[in-house]
mmCIF file of C-alpha atoms (C1' of nucleotides) in Angstrom:
data_model
loop_
_atom_site.group_PDB
_atom_site.id
_atom_site.type_symbol
_atom_site.label_atom_id
_atom_site.label_comp_id
_atom_site.label_asym_id
_atom_site.label_seq_id
_atom_site.Cartn_x
_atom_site.Cartn_y
_atom_site.Cartn_z
ATOM 1 C CA MET A 124 5.632 -12.496 14.084
ATOM 2 C CA ASN A 125 4.722 -13.033 10.718
ATOM 3 C CA THR A 126 4.778 -11.009 7.844
ATOM 4 C CA TYR A 127 1.099 -9.284 8.039
ATOM 5 C CA SER A 128 1.328 -9.220 12.123
ATOM 6 C CA SER A 129 5.053 -7.454 10.964
ATOM 7 C CA ILE A 130 2.085 -5.028 9.071
ATOM 8 C CA TYR A 131 -0.042 -4.508 11.855
ATOM 9 C CA ALA A 132 2.907 -3.567 14.117
ATOM 10 C CA VAL A 133 4.117 -0.189 11.670
ATOM 11 C CA VAL A 134 0.353 1.046 11.602
ATOM 12 C CA GLN A 135 0.182 1.320 15.409
ATOM 13 C CA GLN A 136 2.162 3.496 15.186
ATOM 14 C CA ILE A 137 1.584 6.379 13.281
ATOM 15 C CA PRO A 138 0.908 9.218 15.180
ATOM 16 C CA VAL A 139 -2.915 10.897 15.005
ATOM 17 C CA GLY A 140 -2.443 13.512 12.501
ATOM 18 C CA ARG A 141 -0.145 11.957 9.868
ATOM 19 C CA VAL A 142 -0.224 9.754 7.159
ATOM 20 C CA ALA A 143 1.987 6.976 5.747
ATOM 21 C CA THR A 144 2.435 5.326 2.104
ATOM 22 C CA TYR A 145 2.182 1.641 1.733
ATOM 23 C CA GLY A 146 5.728 1.804 0.601
ATOM 24 C CA GLN A 147 6.789 3.405 4.302
ATOM 25 C CA ILE A 148 5.559 1.001 5.811
ATOM 26 C CA ALA A 149 6.260 -2.043 2.887
ATOM 27 C CA THR A 150 9.512 -0.469 3.947
ATOM 28 C CA LEU A 151 9.377 -0.011 7.806
ATOM 29 C CA ALA A 152 7.394 -3.682 8.406
ATOM 30 C CA ASN A 153 10.853 -4.600 6.473
ATOM 31 C CA LEU A 154 9.439 -6.131 3.123
ATOM 32 C CA HIS A 155 10.419 -3.126 1.289
ATOM 33 C CA GLY A 156 9.041 -3.112 -2.110
ATOM 34 C CA LYS A 157 6.381 -4.929 -1.706
ATOM 35 C CA ALA A 158 3.560 -2.359 -0.606
ATOM 36 C CA ARG A 159 1.129 -4.760 -2.570
ATOM 37 C CA LEU A 160 1.676 -7.139 0.450
ATOM 38 C CA VAL A 161 1.398 -3.784 2.594
ATOM 39 C CA GLY A 162 -2.380 -3.321 0.734
ATOM 40 C CA TYR A 163 -3.091 -7.341 1.128
ATOM 41 C CA ALA A 164 -2.867 -7.102 4.857
ATOM 42 C CA LEU A 165 -4.730 -3.480 5.583
ATOM 43 C CA TYR A 166 -7.628 -4.965 3.446
ATOM 44 C CA ARG A 167 -7.155 -8.520 5.130
ATOM 45 C CA VAL A 168 -7.633 -7.122 8.368
ATOM 46 C CA VAL A 169 -10.667 -3.812 8.602
ATOM 47 C CA ASP A 170 -11.859 -6.522 11.007
ATOM 48 C CA GLY A 171 -13.240 -4.982 13.633
ATOM 49 C CA SER A 172 -9.338 -4.652 14.904
ATOM 50 C CA SER A 173 -7.920 -1.918 15.607
ATOM 51 C CA ILE A 174 -5.249 -0.627 13.102
ATOM 52 C CA PRO A 175 -5.779 3.378 11.702
ATOM 53 C CA TRP A 176 -5.721 1.908 8.027
ATOM 54 C CA HIS A 177 -6.819 5.262 7.144
ATOM 55 C CA ARG A 178 -3.600 6.486 8.138
ATOM 56 C CA VAL A 179 -2.475 4.461 4.968
ATOM 57 C CA ILE A 180 -2.542 6.218 1.105
ATOM 58 C CA ASN A 181 -0.645 5.561 -1.769
ATOM 59 C CA ALA A 182 2.590 7.162 -2.504
ATOM 60 C CA GLN A 183 0.614 9.243 -4.831
ATOM 61 C CA GLY A 184 -0.965 11.274 -1.439
ATOM 62 C CA LYS A 185 -4.425 9.928 -2.262
ATOM 63 C CA VAL A 186 -6.785 8.031 -0.435
ATOM 64 C CA SER A 187 -6.969 4.065 -2.193
ATOM 65 C CA GLU A 188 -9.609 2.287 -1.816
ATOM 66 C CA SER A 189 -11.541 -1.276 -3.416
ATOM 67 C CA PRO A 190 -14.294 -1.317 -4.502
ATOM 68 C CA PHE A 191 -15.848 -4.039 -2.629
ATOM 69 C CA ARG A 192 -15.531 -1.983 0.658
ATOM 70 C CA ASN A 193 -18.046 -0.170 0.859
ATOM 71 C CA GLY A 194 -17.689 3.878 -0.356
ATOM 72 C CA SER A 195 -14.123 4.021 2.820
ATOM 73 C CA ASP A 196 -12.781 6.427 0.302
ATOM 74 C CA ASP A 197 -15.285 8.823 1.482
ATOM 75 C CA LEU A 198 -15.360 7.529 5.588
ATOM 76 C CA GLN A 199 -11.859 7.431 5.178
ATOM 77 C CA ARG A 200 -11.315 11.132 3.986
ATOM 78 C CA SER A 201 -13.728 12.305 7.146
ATOM 79 C CA LEU A 202 -11.185 10.099 9.553
ATOM 80 C CA LEU A 203 -8.491 11.390 8.636
ATOM 81 C CA GLU A 204 -9.972 15.135 8.064
ATOM 82 C CA ALA A 205 -11.168 15.027 11.544
ATOM 83 C CA GLU A 206 -7.449 13.951 13.259
ATOM 84 C CA GLY A 207 -6.314 17.023 11.164
ATOM 85 C CA VAL A 208 -5.181 16.505 7.784
ATOM 86 C CA GLU A 209 -6.283 18.000 5.310
ATOM 87 C CA PHE A 210 -6.818 17.273 1.667
ATOM 88 C CA ASN A 211 -6.220 20.309 -1.284
ATOM 89 C CA HIS A 212 -8.431 20.318 -4.449
ATOM 90 C CA ALA A 213 -7.636 17.907 -6.091
ATOM 91 C CA GLY A 214 -8.199 15.673 -2.748
ATOM 92 C CA HIS A 215 -4.808 14.717 -2.346
ATOM 93 C CA ILE A 216 -3.058 14.320 0.534
ATOM 94 C CA ASN A 217 -0.204 17.193 1.119
ATOM 95 C CA LEU A 218 2.607 14.127 2.264
ATOM 96 C CA ARG A 219 5.736 16.707 3.248
ATOM 97 C CA GLN A 220 3.268 17.907 5.681
ATOM 98 C CA TYR A 221 1.667 15.496 6.437
ATOM 99 C CA GLN A 222 3.945 12.261 6.474
ATOM 100 C CA TRP A 223 5.043 10.608 9.704
ATOM 101 C CA GLN A 224 8.500 10.128 10.180
ATOM 102 C CA PRO A 225 9.341 7.760 12.575
ATOM 103 C CA ASP A 226 12.234 7.109 14.834
ATOM 104 C CA LEU A 227 14.631 4.394 12.140
ATOM 105 C CA ALA A 228 16.446 3.459 14.293
ATOM 106 C CA GLN A 229 12.914 1.915 16.255
ATOM 107 C CA PHE A 230 12.660 0.262 13.136
ATOM 108 C CA PHE A 231 16.522 -0.824 11.808
ATOM 109 C CA PRO A 232 19.314 -0.229 14.935
ATOM 110 C CA ASP A 233 21.552 -2.271 13.388
ATOM 111 C CA GLU A 234 21.331 0.149 10.353
ATOM 112 C CA SER A 235 20.980 3.153 12.273
ATOM 113 C CA ARG A 236 25.164 3.106 13.967
ATOM 114 C CA ILE A 237 26.102 2.939 10.542
ATOM 115 C "C1'" DG B 107 -1.034 -27.759 -7.228
ATOM 116 C "C1'" DC B 108 -2.006 -23.957 -11.003
ATOM 117 C "C1'" DC B 109 -3.473 -19.722 -12.051
ATOM 118 C "C1'" DA B 110 -6.589 -14.583 -11.331
ATOM 119 C "C1'" DT B 111 -6.709 -11.787 -8.940
ATOM 120 C "C1'" DG B 112 -5.644 -7.068 -5.174
ATOM 121 C "C1'" DA B 113 -6.055 -0.731 -0.195
ATOM 122 C "C1'" DC B 114 0.638 -0.078 -4.649
ATOM 123 C "C1'" DG B 115 5.874 1.768 -6.535
ATOM 124 C "C1'" DG B 116 8.962 2.799 -9.537
ATOM 125 C "C1'" DA B 117 10.104 2.955 -14.689
ATOM 126 C "C1'" DG B 118 8.708 3.876 -19.315
ATOM 127 C "C1'" DC B 119 6.434 6.124 -22.875
ATOM 128 C "C1'" DT C 193 1.420 14.755 -17.200
ATOM 129 C "C1'" DG C 194 -0.837 10.753 -17.764
ATOM 130 C "C1'" DC C 195 -1.249 6.155 -19.288
ATOM 131 C "C1'" DT C 196 0.304 1.263 -19.285
ATOM 132 C "C1'" DC C 197 3.273 -2.889 -18.660
ATOM 133 C "C1'" DC C 198 5.399 -5.848 -14.946
ATOM 134 C "C1'" DG C 199 7.797 -7.009 -10.797
ATOM 135 C "C1'" DC C 200 6.394 -8.812 -5.732
ATOM 136 C "C1'" DC C 201 4.241 -12.817 -2.908
ATOM 137 C "C1'" DA C 202 0.105 -14.229 0.386
ATOM 138 C "C1'" DT C 203 -4.690 -15.371 -0.121
ATOM 139 C "C1'" DG C 204 -8.592 -18.119 -2.304
ATOM 140 C "C1'" DG C 205 -11.831 -20.543 -6.285
#
DNA sequence: GCCATGACGGAGC
DNA sequence: TGCTCCGCCATGG
């Protein structure tokens, strides 16, 4: 289980109709503060894998994408809207409403008993 | 092996 | 509210 495997494992936990932020994924993957690695990991994985990468957005509730990847902003947005996630006038997602709230005990069993 | 870069985040101004 | 800078670390040239 390497760094990226952890990230992918977490991303795959995101349920349909929910989104998670890079920072959140990083924390759940035991990489708190290393959100960049999450973005980098997802950048490499969009390779025909089954990772729901479109459910990962930045902390501002907005979709980010690399200019090097075929205008995926519309694609990602479409995929999310198809799952019931709504965007406001500014293209933002209401995190309060759609952010995934995982069972922390599943990721940090040791800390859950504190 | 060194340097630049990158789907981010948070602090500072 | 919005922009800039710094930290983090894996990857590619």
